[in-house]
Short mmCIF file of C-alpha atoms and ligand atoms in Angstrom, two decimals:
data_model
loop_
_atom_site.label_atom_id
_atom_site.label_comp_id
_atom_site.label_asym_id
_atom_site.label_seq_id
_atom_site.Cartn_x
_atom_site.Cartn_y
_atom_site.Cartn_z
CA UNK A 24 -31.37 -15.93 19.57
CA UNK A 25 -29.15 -15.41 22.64
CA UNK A 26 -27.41 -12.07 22.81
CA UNK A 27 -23.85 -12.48 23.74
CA UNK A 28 -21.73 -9.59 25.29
CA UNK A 29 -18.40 -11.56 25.88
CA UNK A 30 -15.98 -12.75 23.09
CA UNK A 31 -13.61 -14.95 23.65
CA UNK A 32 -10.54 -14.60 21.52
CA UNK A 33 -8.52 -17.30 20.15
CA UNK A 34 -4.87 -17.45 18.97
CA UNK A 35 -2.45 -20.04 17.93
CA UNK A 36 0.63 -20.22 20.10
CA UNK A 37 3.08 -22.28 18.53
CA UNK A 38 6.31 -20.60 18.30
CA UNK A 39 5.42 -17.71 20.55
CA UNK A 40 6.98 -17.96 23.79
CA UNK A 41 8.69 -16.08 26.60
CA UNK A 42 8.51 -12.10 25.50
CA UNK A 43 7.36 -13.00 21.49
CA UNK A 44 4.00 -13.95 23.89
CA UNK A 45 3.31 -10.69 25.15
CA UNK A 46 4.60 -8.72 21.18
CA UNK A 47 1.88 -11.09 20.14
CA UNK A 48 -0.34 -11.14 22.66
CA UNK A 49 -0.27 -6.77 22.53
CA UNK A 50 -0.04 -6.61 19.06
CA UNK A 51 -3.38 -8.51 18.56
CA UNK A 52 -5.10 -6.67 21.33
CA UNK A 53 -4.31 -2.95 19.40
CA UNK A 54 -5.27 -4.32 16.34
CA UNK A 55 -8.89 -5.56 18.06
CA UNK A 56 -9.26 -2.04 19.05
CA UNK A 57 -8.74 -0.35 15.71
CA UNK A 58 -11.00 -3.11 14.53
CA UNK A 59 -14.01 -2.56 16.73
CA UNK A 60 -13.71 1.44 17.15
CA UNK A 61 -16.51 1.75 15.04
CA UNK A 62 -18.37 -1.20 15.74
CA UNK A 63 -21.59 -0.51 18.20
CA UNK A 64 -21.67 -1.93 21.72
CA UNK A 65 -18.55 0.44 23.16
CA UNK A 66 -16.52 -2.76 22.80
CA UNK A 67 -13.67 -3.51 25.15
CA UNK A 68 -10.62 -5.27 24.78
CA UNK A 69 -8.85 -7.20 27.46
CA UNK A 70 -6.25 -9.54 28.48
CA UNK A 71 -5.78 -12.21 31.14
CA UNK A 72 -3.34 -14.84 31.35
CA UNK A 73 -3.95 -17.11 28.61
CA UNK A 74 -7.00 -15.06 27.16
CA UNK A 75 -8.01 -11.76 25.41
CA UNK A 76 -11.48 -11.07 25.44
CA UNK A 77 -13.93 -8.40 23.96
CA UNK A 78 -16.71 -7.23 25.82
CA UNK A 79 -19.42 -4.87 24.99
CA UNK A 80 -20.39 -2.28 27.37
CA UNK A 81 -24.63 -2.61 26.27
CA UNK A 82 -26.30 -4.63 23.46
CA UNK A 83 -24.33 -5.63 20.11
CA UNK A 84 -25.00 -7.31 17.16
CA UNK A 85 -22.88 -10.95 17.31
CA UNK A 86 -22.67 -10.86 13.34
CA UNK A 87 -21.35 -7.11 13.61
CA UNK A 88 -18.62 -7.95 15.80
CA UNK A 89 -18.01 -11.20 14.37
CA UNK A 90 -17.22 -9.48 10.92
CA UNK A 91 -15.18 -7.30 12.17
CA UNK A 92 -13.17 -9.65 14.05
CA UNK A 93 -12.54 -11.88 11.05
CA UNK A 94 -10.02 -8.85 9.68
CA UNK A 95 -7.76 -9.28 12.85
CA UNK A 96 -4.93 -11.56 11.88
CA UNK A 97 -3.73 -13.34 14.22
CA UNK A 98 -7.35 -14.75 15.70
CA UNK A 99 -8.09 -18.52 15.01
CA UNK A 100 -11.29 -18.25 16.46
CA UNK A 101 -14.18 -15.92 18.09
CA UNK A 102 -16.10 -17.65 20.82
CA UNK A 103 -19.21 -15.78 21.86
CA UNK A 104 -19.50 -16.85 25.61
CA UNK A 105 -21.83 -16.33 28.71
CA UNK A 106 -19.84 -15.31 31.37
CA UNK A 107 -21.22 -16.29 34.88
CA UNK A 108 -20.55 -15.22 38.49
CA UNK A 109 -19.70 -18.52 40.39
CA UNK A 110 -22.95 -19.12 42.27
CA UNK A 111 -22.25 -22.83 43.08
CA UNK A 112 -22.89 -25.90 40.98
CA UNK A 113 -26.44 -25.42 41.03
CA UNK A 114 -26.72 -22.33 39.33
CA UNK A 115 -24.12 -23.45 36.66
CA UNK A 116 -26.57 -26.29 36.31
CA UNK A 117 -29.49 -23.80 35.52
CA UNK A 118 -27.20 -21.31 32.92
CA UNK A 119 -26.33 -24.56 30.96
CA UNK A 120 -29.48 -25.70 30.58
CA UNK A 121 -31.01 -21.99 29.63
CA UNK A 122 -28.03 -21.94 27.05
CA UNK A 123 -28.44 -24.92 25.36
CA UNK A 124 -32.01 -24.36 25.14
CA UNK A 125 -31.71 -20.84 23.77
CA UNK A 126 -28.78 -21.96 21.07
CA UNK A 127 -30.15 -25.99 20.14
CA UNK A 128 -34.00 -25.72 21.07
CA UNK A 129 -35.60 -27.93 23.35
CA UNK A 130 -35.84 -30.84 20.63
CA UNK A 131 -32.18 -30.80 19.76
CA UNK A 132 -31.11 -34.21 18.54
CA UNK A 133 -27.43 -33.76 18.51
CA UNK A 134 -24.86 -35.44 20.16
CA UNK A 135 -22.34 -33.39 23.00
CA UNK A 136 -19.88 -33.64 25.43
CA UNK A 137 -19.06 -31.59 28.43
CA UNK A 138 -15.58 -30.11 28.30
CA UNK A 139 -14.81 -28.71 31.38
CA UNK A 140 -10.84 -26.81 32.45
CA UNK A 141 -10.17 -25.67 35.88
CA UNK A 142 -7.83 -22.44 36.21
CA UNK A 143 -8.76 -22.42 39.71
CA UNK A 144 -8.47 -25.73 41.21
CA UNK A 145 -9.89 -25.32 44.53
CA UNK A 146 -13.49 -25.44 42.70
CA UNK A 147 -15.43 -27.96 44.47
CA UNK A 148 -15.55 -30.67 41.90
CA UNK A 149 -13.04 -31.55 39.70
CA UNK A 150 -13.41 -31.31 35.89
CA UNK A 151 -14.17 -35.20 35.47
CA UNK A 152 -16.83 -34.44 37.88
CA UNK A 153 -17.87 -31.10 35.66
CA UNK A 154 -18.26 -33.72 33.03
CA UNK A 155 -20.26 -36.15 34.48
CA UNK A 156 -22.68 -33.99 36.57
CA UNK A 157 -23.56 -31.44 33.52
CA UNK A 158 -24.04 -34.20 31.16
CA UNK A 159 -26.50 -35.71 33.32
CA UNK A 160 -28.32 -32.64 33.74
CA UNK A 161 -28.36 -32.08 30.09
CA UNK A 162 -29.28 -35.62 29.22
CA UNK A 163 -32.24 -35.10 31.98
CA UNK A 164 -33.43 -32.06 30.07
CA UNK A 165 -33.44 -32.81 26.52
CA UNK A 166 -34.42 -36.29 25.75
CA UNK A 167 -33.04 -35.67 22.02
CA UNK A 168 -29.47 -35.29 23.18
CA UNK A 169 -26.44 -38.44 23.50
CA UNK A 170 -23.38 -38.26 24.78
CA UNK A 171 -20.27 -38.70 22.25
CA UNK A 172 -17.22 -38.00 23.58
CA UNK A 173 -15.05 -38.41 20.35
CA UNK A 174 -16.78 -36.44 17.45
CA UNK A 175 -19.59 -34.60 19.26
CA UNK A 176 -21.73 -32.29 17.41
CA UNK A 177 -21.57 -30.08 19.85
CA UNK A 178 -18.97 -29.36 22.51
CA UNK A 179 -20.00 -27.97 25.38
CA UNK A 180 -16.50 -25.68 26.79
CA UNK A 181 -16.64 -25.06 31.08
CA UNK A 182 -13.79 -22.84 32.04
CA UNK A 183 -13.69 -22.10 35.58
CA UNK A 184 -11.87 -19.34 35.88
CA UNK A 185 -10.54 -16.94 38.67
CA UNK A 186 -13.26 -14.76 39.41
CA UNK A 187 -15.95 -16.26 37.02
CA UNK A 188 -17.40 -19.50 34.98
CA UNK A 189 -16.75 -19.17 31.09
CA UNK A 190 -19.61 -21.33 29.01
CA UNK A 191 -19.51 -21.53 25.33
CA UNK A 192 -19.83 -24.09 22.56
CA UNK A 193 -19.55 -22.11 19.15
CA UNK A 194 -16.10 -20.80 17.56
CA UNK A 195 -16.72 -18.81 14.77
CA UNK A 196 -13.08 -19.18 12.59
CA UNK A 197 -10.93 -15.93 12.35
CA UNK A 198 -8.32 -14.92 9.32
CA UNK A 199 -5.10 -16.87 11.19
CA UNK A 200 -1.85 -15.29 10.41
CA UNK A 201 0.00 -12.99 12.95
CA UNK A 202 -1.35 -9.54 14.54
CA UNK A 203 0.07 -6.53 11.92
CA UNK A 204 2.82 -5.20 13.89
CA UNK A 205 4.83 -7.63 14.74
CA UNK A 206 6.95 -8.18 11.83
CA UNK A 207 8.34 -4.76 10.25
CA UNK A 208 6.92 -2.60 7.14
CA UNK A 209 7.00 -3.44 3.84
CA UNK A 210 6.32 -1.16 0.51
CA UNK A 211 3.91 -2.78 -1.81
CA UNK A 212 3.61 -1.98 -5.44
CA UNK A 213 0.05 -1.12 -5.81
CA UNK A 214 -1.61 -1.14 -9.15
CA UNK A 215 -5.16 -0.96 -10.33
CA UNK A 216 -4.94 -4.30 -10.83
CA UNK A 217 -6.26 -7.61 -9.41
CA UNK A 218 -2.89 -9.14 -7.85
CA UNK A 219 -1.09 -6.54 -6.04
CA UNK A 220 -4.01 -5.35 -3.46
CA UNK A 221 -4.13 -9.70 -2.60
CA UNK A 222 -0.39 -9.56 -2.20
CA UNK A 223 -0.42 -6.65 0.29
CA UNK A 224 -3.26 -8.58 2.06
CA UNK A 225 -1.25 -12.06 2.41
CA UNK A 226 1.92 -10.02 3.67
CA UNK A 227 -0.04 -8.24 6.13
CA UNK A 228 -1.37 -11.28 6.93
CA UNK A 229 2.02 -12.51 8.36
CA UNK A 230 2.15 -9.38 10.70
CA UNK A 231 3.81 -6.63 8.47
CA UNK A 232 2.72 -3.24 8.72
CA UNK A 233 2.38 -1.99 4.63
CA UNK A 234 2.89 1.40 3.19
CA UNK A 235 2.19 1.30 -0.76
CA UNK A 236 3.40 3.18 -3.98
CA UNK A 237 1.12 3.69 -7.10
CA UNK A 238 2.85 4.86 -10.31
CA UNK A 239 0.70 7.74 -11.96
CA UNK A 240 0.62 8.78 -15.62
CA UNK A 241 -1.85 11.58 -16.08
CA UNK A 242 -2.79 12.58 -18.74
CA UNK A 243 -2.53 8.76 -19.62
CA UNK A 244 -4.11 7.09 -16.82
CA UNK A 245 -6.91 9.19 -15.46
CA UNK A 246 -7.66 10.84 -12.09
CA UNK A 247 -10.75 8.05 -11.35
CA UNK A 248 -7.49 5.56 -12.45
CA UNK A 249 -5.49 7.05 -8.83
CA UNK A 250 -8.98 6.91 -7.13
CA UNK A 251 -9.62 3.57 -7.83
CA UNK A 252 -6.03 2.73 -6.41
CA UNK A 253 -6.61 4.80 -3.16
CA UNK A 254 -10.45 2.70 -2.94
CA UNK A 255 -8.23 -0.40 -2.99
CA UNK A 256 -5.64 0.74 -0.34
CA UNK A 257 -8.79 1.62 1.50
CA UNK A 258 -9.77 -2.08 1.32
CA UNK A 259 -6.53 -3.35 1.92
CA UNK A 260 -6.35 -0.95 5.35
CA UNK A 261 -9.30 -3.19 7.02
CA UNK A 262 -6.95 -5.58 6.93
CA UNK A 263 -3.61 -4.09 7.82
CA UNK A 264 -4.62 -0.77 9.44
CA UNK A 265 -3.70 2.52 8.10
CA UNK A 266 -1.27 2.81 5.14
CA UNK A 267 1.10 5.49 3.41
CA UNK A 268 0.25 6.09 -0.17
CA UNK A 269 2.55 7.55 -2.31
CA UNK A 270 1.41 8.46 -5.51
CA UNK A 271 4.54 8.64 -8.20
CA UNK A 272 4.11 10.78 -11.39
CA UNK A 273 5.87 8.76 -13.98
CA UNK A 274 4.50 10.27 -17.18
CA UNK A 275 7.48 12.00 -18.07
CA UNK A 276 9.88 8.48 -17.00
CA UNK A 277 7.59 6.29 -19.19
CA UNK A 278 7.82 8.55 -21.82
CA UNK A 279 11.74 9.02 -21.94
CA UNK A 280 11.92 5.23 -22.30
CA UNK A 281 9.55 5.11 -24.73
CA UNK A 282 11.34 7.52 -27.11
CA UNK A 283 15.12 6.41 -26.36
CA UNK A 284 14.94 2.45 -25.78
CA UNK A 285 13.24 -0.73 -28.03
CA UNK A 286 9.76 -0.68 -27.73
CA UNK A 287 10.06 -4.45 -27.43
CA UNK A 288 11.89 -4.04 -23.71
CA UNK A 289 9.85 -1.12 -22.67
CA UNK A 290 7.42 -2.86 -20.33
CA UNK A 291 10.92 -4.62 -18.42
CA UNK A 292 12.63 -1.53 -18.44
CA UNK A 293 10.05 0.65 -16.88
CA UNK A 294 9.65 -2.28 -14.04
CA UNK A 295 13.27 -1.70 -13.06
CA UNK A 296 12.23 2.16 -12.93
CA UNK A 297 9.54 1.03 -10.66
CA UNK A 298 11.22 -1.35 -8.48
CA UNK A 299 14.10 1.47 -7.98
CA UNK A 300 11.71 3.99 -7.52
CA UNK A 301 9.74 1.97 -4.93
CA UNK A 302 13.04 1.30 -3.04
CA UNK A 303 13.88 4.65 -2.59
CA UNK A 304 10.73 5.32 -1.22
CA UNK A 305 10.83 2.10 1.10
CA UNK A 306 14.63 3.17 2.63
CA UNK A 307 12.91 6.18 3.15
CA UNK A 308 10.13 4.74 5.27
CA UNK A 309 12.15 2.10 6.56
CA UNK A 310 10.86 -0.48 5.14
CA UNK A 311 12.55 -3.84 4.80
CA UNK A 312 10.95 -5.50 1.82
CA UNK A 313 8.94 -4.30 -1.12
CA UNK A 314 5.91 -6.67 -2.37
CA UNK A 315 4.42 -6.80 -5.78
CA UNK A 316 1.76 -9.01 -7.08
CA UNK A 317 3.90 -11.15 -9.68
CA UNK A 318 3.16 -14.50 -10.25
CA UNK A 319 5.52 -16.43 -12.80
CA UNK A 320 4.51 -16.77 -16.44
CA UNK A 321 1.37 -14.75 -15.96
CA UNK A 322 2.22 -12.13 -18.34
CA UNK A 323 5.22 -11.48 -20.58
CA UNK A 324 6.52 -9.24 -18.19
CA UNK A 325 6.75 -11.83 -15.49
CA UNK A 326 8.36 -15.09 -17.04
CA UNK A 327 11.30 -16.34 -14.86
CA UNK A 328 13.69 -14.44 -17.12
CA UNK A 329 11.66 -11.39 -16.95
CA UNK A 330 11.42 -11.28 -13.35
CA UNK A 331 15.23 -12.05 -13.01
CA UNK A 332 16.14 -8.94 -14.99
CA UNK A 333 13.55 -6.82 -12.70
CA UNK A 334 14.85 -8.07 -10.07
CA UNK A 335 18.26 -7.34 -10.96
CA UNK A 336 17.48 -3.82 -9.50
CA UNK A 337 16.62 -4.33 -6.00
CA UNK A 338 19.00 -4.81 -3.05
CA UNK A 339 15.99 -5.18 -0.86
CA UNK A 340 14.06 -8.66 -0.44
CA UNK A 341 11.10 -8.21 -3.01
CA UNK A 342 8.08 -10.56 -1.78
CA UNK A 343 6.07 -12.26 -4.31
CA UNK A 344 3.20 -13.85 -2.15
CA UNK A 345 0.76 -14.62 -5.59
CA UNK A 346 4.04 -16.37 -7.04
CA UNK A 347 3.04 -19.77 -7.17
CA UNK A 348 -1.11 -19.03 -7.70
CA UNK A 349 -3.30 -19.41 -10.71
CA UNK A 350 -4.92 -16.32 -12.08
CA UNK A 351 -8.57 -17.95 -10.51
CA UNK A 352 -6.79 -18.63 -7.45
CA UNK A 353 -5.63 -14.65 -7.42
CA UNK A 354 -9.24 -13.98 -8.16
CA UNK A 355 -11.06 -16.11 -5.36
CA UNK A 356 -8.50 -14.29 -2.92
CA UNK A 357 -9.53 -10.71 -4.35
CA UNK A 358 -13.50 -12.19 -3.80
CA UNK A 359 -12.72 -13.46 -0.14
CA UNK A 360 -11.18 -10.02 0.96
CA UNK A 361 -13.54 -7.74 -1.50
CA UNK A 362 -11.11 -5.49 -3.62
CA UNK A 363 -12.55 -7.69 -6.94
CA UNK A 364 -15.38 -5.26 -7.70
CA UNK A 365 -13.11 -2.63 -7.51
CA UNK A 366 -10.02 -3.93 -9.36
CA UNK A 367 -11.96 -4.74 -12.03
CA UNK A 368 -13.20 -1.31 -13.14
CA UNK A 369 -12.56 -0.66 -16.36
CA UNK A 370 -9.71 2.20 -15.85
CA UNK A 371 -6.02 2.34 -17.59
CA UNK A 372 -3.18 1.42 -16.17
CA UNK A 373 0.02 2.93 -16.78
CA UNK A 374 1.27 -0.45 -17.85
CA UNK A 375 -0.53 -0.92 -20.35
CA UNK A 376 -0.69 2.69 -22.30
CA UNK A 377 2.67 1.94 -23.93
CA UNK A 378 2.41 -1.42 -24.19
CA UNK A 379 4.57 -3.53 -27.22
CA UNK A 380 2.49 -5.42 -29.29
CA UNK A 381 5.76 -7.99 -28.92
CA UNK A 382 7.33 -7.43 -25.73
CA UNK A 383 10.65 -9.63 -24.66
CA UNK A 384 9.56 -12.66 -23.11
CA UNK A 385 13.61 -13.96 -22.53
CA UNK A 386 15.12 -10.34 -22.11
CA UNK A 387 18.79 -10.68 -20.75
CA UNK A 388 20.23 -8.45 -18.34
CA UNK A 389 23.21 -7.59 -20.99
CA UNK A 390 20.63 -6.23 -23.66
CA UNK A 391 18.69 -4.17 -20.97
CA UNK A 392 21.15 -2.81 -19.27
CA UNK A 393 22.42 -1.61 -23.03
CA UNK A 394 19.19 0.05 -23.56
CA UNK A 395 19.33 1.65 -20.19
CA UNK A 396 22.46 3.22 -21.39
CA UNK A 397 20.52 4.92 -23.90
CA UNK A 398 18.70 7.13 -21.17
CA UNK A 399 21.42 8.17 -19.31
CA UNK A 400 21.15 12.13 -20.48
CA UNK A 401 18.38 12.45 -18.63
CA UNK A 402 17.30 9.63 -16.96
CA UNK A 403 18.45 10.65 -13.24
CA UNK A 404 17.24 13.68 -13.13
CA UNK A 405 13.43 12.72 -13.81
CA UNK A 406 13.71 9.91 -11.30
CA UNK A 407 15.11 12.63 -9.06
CA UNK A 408 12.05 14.89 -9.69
CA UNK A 409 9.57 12.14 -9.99
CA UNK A 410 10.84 11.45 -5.92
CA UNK A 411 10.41 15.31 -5.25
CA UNK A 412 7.16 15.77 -6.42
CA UNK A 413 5.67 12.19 -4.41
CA UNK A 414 2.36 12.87 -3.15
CA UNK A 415 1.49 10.86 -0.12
CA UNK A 416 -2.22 10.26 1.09
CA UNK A 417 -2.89 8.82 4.44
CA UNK A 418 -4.93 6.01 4.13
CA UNK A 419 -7.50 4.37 6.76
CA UNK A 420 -9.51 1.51 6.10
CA UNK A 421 -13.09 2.38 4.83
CA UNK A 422 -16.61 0.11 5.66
P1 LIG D 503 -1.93 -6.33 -10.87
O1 LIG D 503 -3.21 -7.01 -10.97
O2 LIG D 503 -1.40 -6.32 -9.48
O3 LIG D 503 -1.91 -4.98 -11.53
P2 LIG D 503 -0.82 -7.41 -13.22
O4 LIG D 503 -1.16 -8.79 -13.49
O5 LIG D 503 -1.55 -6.34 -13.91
O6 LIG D 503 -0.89 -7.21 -11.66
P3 LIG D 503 1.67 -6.16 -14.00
O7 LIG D 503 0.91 -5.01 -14.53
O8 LIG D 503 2.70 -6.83 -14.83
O9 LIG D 503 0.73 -7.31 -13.46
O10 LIG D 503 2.39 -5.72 -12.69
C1 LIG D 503 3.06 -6.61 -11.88
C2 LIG D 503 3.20 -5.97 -10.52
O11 LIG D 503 3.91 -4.74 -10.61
C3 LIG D 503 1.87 -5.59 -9.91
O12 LIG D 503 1.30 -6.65 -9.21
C4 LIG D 503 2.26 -4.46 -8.99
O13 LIG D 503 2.81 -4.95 -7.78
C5 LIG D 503 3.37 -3.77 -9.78
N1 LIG D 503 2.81 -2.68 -10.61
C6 LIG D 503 2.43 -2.71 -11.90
N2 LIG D 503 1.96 -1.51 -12.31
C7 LIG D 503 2.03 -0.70 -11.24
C8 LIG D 503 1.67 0.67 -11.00
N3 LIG D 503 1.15 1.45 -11.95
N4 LIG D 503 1.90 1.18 -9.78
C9 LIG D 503 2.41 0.40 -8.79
N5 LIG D 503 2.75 -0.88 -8.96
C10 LIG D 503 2.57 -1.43 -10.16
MG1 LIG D 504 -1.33 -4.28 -13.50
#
């Protein structure tokens, strides 16, 4: 197999003109670097006018590089290329033929088509004439190969650029979505659990930097309970780079609800702790949205009416990304972007230690905010401490 040194980077554009261009354009070319740091080849990043391209000081594995690639959001595509010195048409001639040989075989049967692009247009032929003359050279040298210029098998891309000749027929597809740093920060809600590391995934995804906040109920929910949840933010940091991860103690919240207020509302009544809690901590860290992994009519906790009373809380925009998903759907996500081995350890959560064997399914805002009444001796003050005594961990993405 070929080795390739040169990757060609490709974005979509729509909607990203004038100055949003170069946000973009920067934004994707940081994130490349955090993403290939670690990757061998001393890997660099660089743009030209219409490109961004990674390049690899000696030898590197394609796959490697490849894989790490495919966490950038904002790439549509990775293009490993050859990138040639313009020695005339000739020696073009010769480099196509080697490639094609070294990628297809001599007894490839497919079908191509030559697709050559000028930048600089005082090459000596024009790209019609790209066209012609390398297809005839590559029809001369494999007699296995046709010509179809509508669905080719394989499509042969000439750019002639300034000061070189990019060849490459192979885009390997990227994650999509925008480069992380170009929208603002949002706090996500994470759990243990299986939804709330996809939904900080899909929001990065869109170009938000995340910071996250796990509520912690020792002696409930058990120290390899917070590890797990730091493993996950881990995951979820190959993704969207480095994230803030506050760790709440709620013990002594859940517990105050669970001795003053009907067992029945406790699960909706301790989400509106969280979702205050959470906000605090997002205003704080100026963030402009908090995310949680809710998806309607999943579990009592998150009917319609549910959610509306939880939501009651927050002045913030909450984002609900896993909203409109099937549990499998969640769960294919979770596969695709590899927290599902870990979410699925068998550890507590603090949801579910105090758990109703009943719980409200159609609570009303006028009952709950009655029972919230019912704390309001104390209920401040612990929500006060539980903000004093926050422990953050820094978190950066783990292989
Ligand atoms: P998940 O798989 O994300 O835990 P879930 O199906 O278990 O979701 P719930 O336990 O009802 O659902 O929680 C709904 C959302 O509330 C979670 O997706 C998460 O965003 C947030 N959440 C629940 N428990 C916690 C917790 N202990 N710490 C932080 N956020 C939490
Ligand atoms: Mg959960």
């Amino acid at each position: 197999m070929m080795k390739f040194r040169v990757f060609l980077i490709k974005y979509a554009e729509i909607g990203i003109k004038g100055k949003n261009r170069f946000l973009f354009e920067d934004a994707l070319v940081k994130q490349m670097r955090r993403a290939l740091k670690n990757v061998e080849g001393d890997l660099r990043v660089y743009k030209q006018p219409g490109r961004i391209y990674a390049e690899a000081a000696g030898d590197c594995d394609t796959d490697e590089v490849t894989e790490a690639l495919n966490k950038v959001f904002g790439i549509t595509a990775i293009c490993p290329i050859l990138q040639l010195p313009d020695e005339g048409f000739e020696h073009l001639a010769r480099e196509t033929v080697r490639y094609v040989e070294e990628i297809y075989g001599q007894d490839c049967a497919q079908t191509f088509k030559v697709n050559a692009r000028r930048a600089r247009k005082n090459y000596p032929k024009t790209s019609q004439q790209i066209n012609e003359d390398l297809g005839e050279v590559i029809l001369d040298h494999f007699p296995g190969m046709h010509v179809d210029v509508h669905k080719p098998d394989i499509l042969l891309n000439i750019e002639i650029r300034e000061s070189f000749i990019n060849l490459y027929s192979m885009e390997i597809p990227g994650p999509g979505g925008m480069p992380v740093g170009t929208s603002g920060k949002a706090m996500l809600l994470l759990s243990g659990g299986i939804d709330s590391p996809v939904a900080g995934y899909m929001i990065a995804k869109r170009g938000c930097k995340i910071d996250a906040t796990y509520f912690h109920a020792p002696p409930y929910t058990s120290e390899w309970a917070k590890q797990k949840v730091i493993d996950l933010a881990k995951i979820v940091a190959r993704y969207s780079g480095p994230i803030n991860l506050n760790i709440v103690n709620f013990t002594d919240i859940q517990m105050y609800i669970y001795e003053k207020c009907p067992h029945e509302e406790l699960t909706i009544i301790m989400r509106r702790y969280m979702m205050r809690i959470a906000q605090t901590l997002a205003e704080k860290s100026e963030c402009l949205g908090l995310i949680t992994g809710e998806s309607i009519g999943q579990v009592a906790s998150q009917t319609m009416a549910s959610m509306m009373v939880t939501n009651e809380v927050c002045a913030m925009p909450v984002y609900r990304p896993c909203v409109g998903l099937d549990k499998q759907e969640i769960v294919e996500l979770s596969e695709k972007i590899g927290t599902f081995e870990t979410s699925i350890l068998p550890y507590e959560d603090c949801c579910t230690i105090f758990v109703a064997k009943h719980p409200v399914t159609k609570p009303t805002l006028k009952h709950i905010r009655r029972s919230e009444v019912l704390l309001s001796e104390k209920i401040d003050e612990l929500v006060q401490t539980a903000l004093d005594t926050v422990e953050t961990v820094w978190i950066k993405a783990e292989e």
